Coordinates of C-alpha atoms in Angstrom, one line a residue:
X1 CA 11.1 -16.0 14.2
X2 CA 11.3 -15.9 18.0
X3 CA 8.7 -13.7 19.6
X4 CA 9.9 -10.8 21.6
X5 CA 11.1 -11.5 25.3
X6 CA 8.2 -10.1 27.8
X7 CA 9.3 -7.3 29.9
X8 CA 8.6 -7.5 33.7
X9 CA 7.4 -4.9 36.0
X10 CA 5.6 -4.1 39.3
X11 CA 2.1 -4.6 38.6
X12 CA 0.3 -1.2 39.0
X13 CA -2.3 -0.9 41.6
X14 CA -5.3 1.2 41.7
X15 CA -6.2 4.6 43.5
X16 CA -7.6 2.4 46.2
X17 CA -4.5 0.3 46.3
X18 CA -6.1 -2.7 44.6
X19 CA -4.2 -4.4 41.7
X20 CA -5.0 -3.0 38.5
X21 CA -5.7 -5.3 35.6
X22 CA -2.7 -7.0 34.0
X23 CA -1.4 -4.9 30.7
X24 CA 0.4 -6.6 27.9
X25 CA 3.9 -6.8 28.8
X26 CA 5.4 -5.5 25.8
X27 CA 8.9 -3.9 24.9
X28 CA 9.0 -0.6 24.3
X29 CA 11.0 -0.7 20.8
X30 CA 9.4 2.3 19.0
X31 CA 11.0 5.5 19.4
X32 CA 8.4 8.2 19.8
X33 CA 9.6 11.8 18.8
X34 CA 8.5 14.3 21.8
X35 CA 9.5 17.9 21.5
X36 CA 8.6 18.4 25.2
X37 CA 11.2 18.4 27.6
X38 CA 9.3 16.4 30.2
X39 CA 9.7 12.5 30.0
X40 CA 6.4 11.0 28.3
X41 CA 4.2 9.2 30.7
X42 CA 4.0 5.4 30.0
X43 CA 0.7 3.1 30.1
X44 CA 2.2 1.5 33.1
X45 CA 2.3 4.8 34.8
X46 CA -1.3 5.4 34.0
X47 CA -2.9 2.2 35.1
X48 CA -5.0 2.1 38.0
X49 CA -5.3 6.0 38.1
X50 CA -8.2 6.6 36.0
X51 CA -10.4 8.6 39.0
X52 CA -8.0 11.4 38.3
X53 CA -7.3 11.1 34.8
X54 CA -7.7 14.0 32.3
X55 CA -6.5 14.5 28.7
X56 CA -4.2 17.6 27.9
X57 CA -6.5 20.5 26.8
X58 CA -7.2 21.2 23.2
X59 CA -9.2 23.5 21.1
X60 CA -11.0 22.0 18.4
X61 CA -9.3 24.1 15.8
X62 CA -5.9 22.5 16.7
X63 CA -7.2 19.1 15.8
X64 CA -8.3 20.4 12.5
X65 CA -5.0 22.0 11.9
X66 CA -2.9 19.3 13.0
X67 CA -4.6 17.1 10.2
X68 CA -5.3 19.4 7.5
X69 CA -1.5 21.3 7.6
X70 CA 0.0 18.0 7.1
X71 CA -2.3 16.6 4.5
X72 CA -1.9 19.8 2.2
X73 CA 1.8 19.7 2.8
X74 CA 1.9 15.9 1.4
X75 CA -0.2 16.8 -1.4
X76 CA 2.4 19.7 -2.3
X77 CA 5.1 17.2 -1.5
X78 CA 4.2 14.4 -3.7
X79 CA 2.4 16.2 -6.6
X80 CA 5.6 15.3 -8.3
X81 CA 6.8 11.8 -6.8
X82 CA 9.0 9.0 -8.4
X83 CA 6.7 6.4 -8.3
X84 CA 2.8 6.4 -7.9
X85 CA 1.3 2.7 -7.0
X86 CA -2.2 2.3 -7.8
X87 CA -4.0 0.2 -5.6
X88 CA -3.0 -1.0 -1.9
X89 CA -3.5 -4.8 -2.0
X90 CA -1.1 -7.1 -1.2
X91 CA 0.4 -6.8 -4.4
X92 CA 0.8 -3.0 -4.4
X93 CA 2.1 -2.9 -0.7
X94 CA 4.4 -5.8 -1.4
X95 CA 5.9 -3.4 -4.1
X96 CA 5.9 -0.4 -2.0
X97 CA 7.9 -1.8 0.4
X98 CA 10.3 -3.5 -1.7
X99 CA 10.9 0.0 -3.5
X100 CA 11.2 2.1 -0.1
X101 CA 13.4 -0.4 1.3
X102 CA 15.6 -0.7 -1.7
X103 CA 15.8 3.2 -2.6
X104 CA 14.9 5.4 0.1
X105 CA 15.9 8.4 -2.0
X106 CA 12.6 7.6 -4.3
X107 CA 9.3 9.3 -3.4
X108 CA 6.6 6.9 -3.4
X109 CA 2.9 7.8 -3.3
X110 CA 0.2 5.1 -2.9
X111 CA -3.3 5.9 -4.3
X112 CA -6.0 3.7 -3.2
X113 CA -9.6 3.8 -3.7
X114 CA -10.9 2.4 -0.6
X115 CA -11.1 3.9 2.8
X116 CA -9.5 0.5 4.0
X117 CA -6.0 -0.4 2.3
X118 CA -5.4 -4.1 1.7
X119 CA -7.8 -5.0 -1.2
X120 CA -9.3 -8.5 -0.9
X121 CA -6.5 -9.6 1.5
X122 CA -8.0 -9.1 4.8
X123 CA -9.5 -12.6 4.5
X124 CA -8.9 -15.9 3.1
X125 CA -11.1 -17.4 0.5
X126 CA -15.1 -17.4 1.0
X127 CA -14.6 -15.0 4.3
X128 CA -12.4 -17.7 5.7
X129 CA -9.7 -15.9 7.5
X130 CA -6.8 -18.2 7.2
X131 CA -4.3 -17.2 4.5
X132 CA -2.4 -19.7 2.1
X133 CA 0.7 -18.8 0.5
X134 CA 2.4 -21.7 -2.0
X135 CA 6.3 -21.9 -1.4
X136 CA 8.5 -20.1 -2.0
X137 CA 6.2 -17.0 -1.3
X138 CA 7.2 -17.8 2.3
X139 CA 10.4 -16.0 1.5
X140 CA 8.3 -12.8 1.6
X141 CA 6.6 -13.7 4.9
X142 CA 10.2 -14.2 6.6
X143 CA 11.3 -11.1 4.9
X144 CA 8.6 -9.1 6.6
X145 CA 8.2 -10.9 10.1
X146 CA 4.7 -12.4 9.3
X147 CA 4.7 -15.9 11.4
X148 CA 3.1 -19.2 9.5
X149 CA 2.5 -22.7 9.7
X150 CA 4.7 -25.1 7.7
X151 CA 3.9 -28.7 7.9
X152 CA 7.5 -29.4 6.7
X153 CA 9.8 -30.1 4.0
X154 CA 7.2 -32.2 2.0
X155 CA 4.4 -29.5 2.4
X156 CA 4.2 -27.1 -0.8
X157 CA 2.4 -24.4 1.1
X158 CA 2.5 -22.3 4.3
X159 CA -0.5 -20.8 6.4
X160 CA -0.9 -17.5 8.1
X161 CA -3.2 -17.8 10.8
X162 CA -5.5 -14.8 9.6
X163 CA -5.0 -12.6 6.2
X164 CA -5.3 -9.7 8.6
X165 CA -2.1 -10.4 9.9
X166 CA -0.2 -10.4 6.6
X167 CA -2.1 -7.5 5.5
X168 CA -1.6 -5.2 8.7
X169 CA 1.9 -6.1 8.9
X170 CA 3.1 -5.0 5.6
X171 CA 1.0 -2.1 5.6
X172 CA 2.4 -1.1 8.8
X173 CA 5.8 -1.4 7.8
X174 CA 5.1 0.4 4.4
X175 CA 3.7 3.3 6.3
X176 CA 6.7 3.5 8.6
X177 CA 9.0 4.6 5.8
X178 CA 9.7 8.4 5.3
X179 CA 9.6 8.2 1.7
X180 CA 6.0 6.6 1.1
X181 CA 2.7 8.4 1.3
X182 CA -0.3 6.9 1.4
X183 CA -3.6 8.6 -0.2
X184 CA -6.7 6.5 0.5
X185 CA -10.1 7.1 -0.4
X186 CA -8.9 8.3 -3.5
X187 CA -9.5 7.2 -6.9
X188 CA -7.2 7.3 -10.1
X189 CA -9.5 8.7 -12.8
X190 CA -7.1 9.2 -15.7
X191 CA -3.4 8.8 -16.8
X192 CA -1.2 11.5 -17.5
X193 CA 0.4 11.0 -21.1
X194 CA 2.9 12.6 -23.3
X195 CA 4.4 11.6 -27.0
X196 CA 7.2 9.2 -26.7
X197 CA 8.8 10.2 -29.8
X198 CA 8.1 7.0 -31.8
X199 CA 4.5 7.5 -32.4
X200 CA 3.2 6.1 -29.3
X201 CA 2.7 7.5 -25.6
X202 CA 4.7 7.4 -22.2
X203 CA 2.7 7.3 -18.9
X204 CA 3.9 10.2 -17.0
X205 CA 1.4 10.3 -14.1
X206 CA -2.0 9.8 -12.6
X207 CA -5.4 12.0 -12.6
X208 CA -6.9 11.6 -9.2
X209 CA -10.2 12.6 -7.1
X210 CA -11.8 11.8 -4.0
X211 CA -13.3 8.4 -4.2
X212 CA -16.6 10.0 -3.4
X213 CA -16.5 12.5 -5.9
X214 CA -15.7 9.5 -8.7
X215 CA -18.9 7.6 -7.8
X216 CA -21.3 10.8 -8.2
X217 CA -19.7 12.2 -11.5
X218 CA -23.2 11.1 -13.2
X219 CA -25.4 12.7 -10.5
X220 CA -23.5 16.1 -10.1
X221 CA -22.1 19.0 -12.0
X222 CA -18.6 19.0 -13.2
X223 CA -16.0 18.3 -10.5
X224 CA -12.4 18.3 -12.0
X225 CA -9.6 16.3 -10.6
X226 CA -6.4 16.5 -9.4
X227 CA -2.9 15.3 -10.7
X228 CA 0.0 13.7 -9.5
X229 CA 3.2 13.6 -11.9
X230 CA 5.6 10.4 -11.7
X231 CA 8.0 8.8 -14.4
X232 CA 6.8 5.4 -13.2
X233 CA 3.3 4.2 -12.5
X234 CA 2.6 0.6 -10.8
X235 CA -1.0 -0.5 -11.3
X236 CA -2.1 -3.3 -9.0
X237 CA -6.1 -2.5 -9.0
X238 CA -6.9 -6.3 -9.4
X239 CA -9.3 -7.9 -11.7
X240 CA -12.2 -6.2 -13.7
X241 CA -14.7 -4.3 -11.3
X242 CA -15.9 -0.9 -10.4
X243 CA -12.3 0.3 -9.9
X244 CA -10.5 -2.9 -10.8
X245 CA -8.2 -3.2 -13.8
X246 CA -8.5 0.5 -14.3
X247 CA -5.2 1.1 -16.1
X248 CA -5.6 -2.0 -18.3
X249 CA -8.9 -0.5 -19.4
X250 CA -7.6 3.0 -19.9
X251 CA -4.9 1.4 -22.1
X252 CA -7.5 0.0 -24.2
X253 CA -9.8 3.3 -24.4
X254 CA -6.5 5.1 -25.4
X255 CA -5.9 2.5 -28.2
X256 CA -2.4 1.5 -26.7
X257 CA -3.9 -2.2 -26.1
X258 CA -6.0 -3.7 -28.6
X259 CA -8.5 -5.3 -26.0
X260 CA -8.4 -6.9 -22.7
X261 CA -7.3 -10.6 -22.8
X262 CA -10.2 -11.2 -20.1
X263 CA -9.5 -13.4 -16.9
X264 CA -9.8 -17.1 -17.7
X265 CA -11.1 -19.9 -15.3
X266 CA -9.7 -21.0 -12.0
X267 CA -6.4 -22.8 -12.3
X268 CA -3.7 -22.1 -9.5
X269 CA -1.0 -24.0 -10.9
X270 CA -1.2 -21.8 -14.2
X271 CA -2.3 -18.6 -12.7
X272 CA 0.3 -18.1 -10.0
X273 CA 3.5 -18.5 -12.3
X274 CA 1.9 -16.4 -14.8
X275 CA 1.1 -13.6 -12.9
X276 CA 4.5 -13.4 -11.5
X277 CA 6.6 -14.1 -14.4
X278 CA 4.6 -11.5 -16.5
X279 CA 4.7 -8.9 -14.2
X280 CA 6.3 -6.2 -16.5
X281 CA 5.9 -2.7 -18.1
X282 CA 3.2 -2.9 -20.5
X283 CA 3.7 0.6 -21.6
X284 CA 6.4 3.1 -21.3
X285 CA 6.1 4.4 -17.8
X286 CA 3.4 1.9 -16.8
X287 CA 4.0 -1.3 -14.8
X288 CA 1.1 -3.8 -14.0
X289 CA 0.9 -6.3 -11.6
X290 CA -1.1 -8.8 -9.5
X291 CA -4.6 -9.8 -10.7
X292 CA -5.0 -7.0 -13.4
X293 CA -2.5 -8.8 -15.5
X294 CA -5.0 -11.3 -15.9
X295 CA -7.0 -8.8 -17.6
X296 CA -4.1 -7.9 -19.8
X297 CA -2.9 -11.0 -20.7
X298 CA -6.0 -13.5 -20.3
X299 CA -4.5 -15.1 -17.5
X300 CA -6.5 -17.7 -15.3
X301 CA -7.7 -16.6 -12.1
X302 CA -5.9 -18.3 -9.0
X303 CA -8.5 -18.4 -5.9
X304 CA -7.5 -17.9 -2.5
X305 CA -4.0 -18.6 -2.5
X306 CA -1.7 -15.1 -2.2
X307 CA 1.8 -16.0 -3.0
X308 CA 1.6 -14.8 -6.6
X309 CA 0.1 -11.4 -5.1
X310 CA 3.1 -10.7 -2.9
X311 CA 6.0 -12.0 -5.4
X312 CA 4.4 -9.9 -8.3
X313 CA 4.7 -7.0 -6.0
X314 CA 8.3 -8.0 -5.7
X315 CA 9.0 -8.3 -9.4
X316 CA 7.0 -5.1 -10.1
X317 CA 9.4 -3.1 -7.8
X318 CA 12.3 -4.8 -9.5
X319 CA 11.1 -4.0 -13.0
X320 CA 10.6 -0.5 -11.9
X321 CA 14.0 -0.1 -10.4
X322 CA 15.4 -1.4 -13.9
X323 CA 14.0 1.6 -15.6
X324 CA 13.6 4.4 -13.2
X325 CA 16.5 6.4 -14.5
X326 CA 15.6 6.4 -17.8
X327 CA 11.8 7.2 -17.1
X328 CA 13.4 10.1 -14.8
X329 CA 15.5 11.5 -17.5
X330 CA 12.5 11.4 -19.8
X331 CA 10.4 13.2 -17.3
X332 CA 13.1 16.1 -16.7
X333 CA 13.6 16.5 -20.7
X334 CA 9.5 17.1 -20.5
X335 CA 10.1 19.8 -18.0
X336 CA 13.0 21.5 -19.8
X337 CA 11.0 21.6 -23.1
X338 CA 8.1 22.8 -20.7
X339 CA 10.2 25.8 -19.1
X340 CA 10.8 24.4 -15.7

């Protein structure tokens, strides 16, 4: 992908007429809605004029209201979602990107326990920065516009110069979709279930709480959760850990899954293929992808290669689109039976 052509403009000067420090010459390709009638100021126009600089005046309550008004509107709007993605790592974000692009009519909520989305995909293995992806996962890099190094047709992998470049690019693209909301620092504590009419259960949403609250249930009095109803949950919470493999472990405790398969030893060739191939709906309304599948199926771990994470997200989105209408119809029947 070719880099954007640099825009040229006259170098700004300071108040004393001395040339200001050079600014990044970036194209103004992003449209920013502005309600005011005046033409918004550019960074170039501000450069070198800092001695008289002033922010627009504000009252502290305005800041509080600007945040809380929007957040509570989102809580209200996404209390009934079409798809909830649990975990905003590389698999969950890839799934969100594909779903939001394919179906802008779907309301997609992402619930991430960490403050910073991205899971373990901010760095490569052992804190090394480069991200390795085996071919043909380079197709997804081209899809989202992430540059990479390729040693040629004989090479079986490509390298992104820093894993953060991949993660930040996908995250940025996902958050720009109008039908996606990320609730980070929010943990899924349980699953909402309904009888499926055949003696089993169907997953119909998630039970949520602030992550800091979830971490202190043992030393505080009762702190009840919140909920999001949705006909499809995509769980991508990674392998077993404090918040890892949550939905898989919950299926075991509910009796819907006999036992966790347990992650096997590292074998990149077996692991990556298996994770992508086996990404699926493991219970009605619940799709599991990424390394959480290793705990369901007993798959091998893959180590510092990330192609399966991206393509498992792509397949999870595909699996969701196959059954979304059927699952939405089932949820509509629930609402009708409940008098809604």
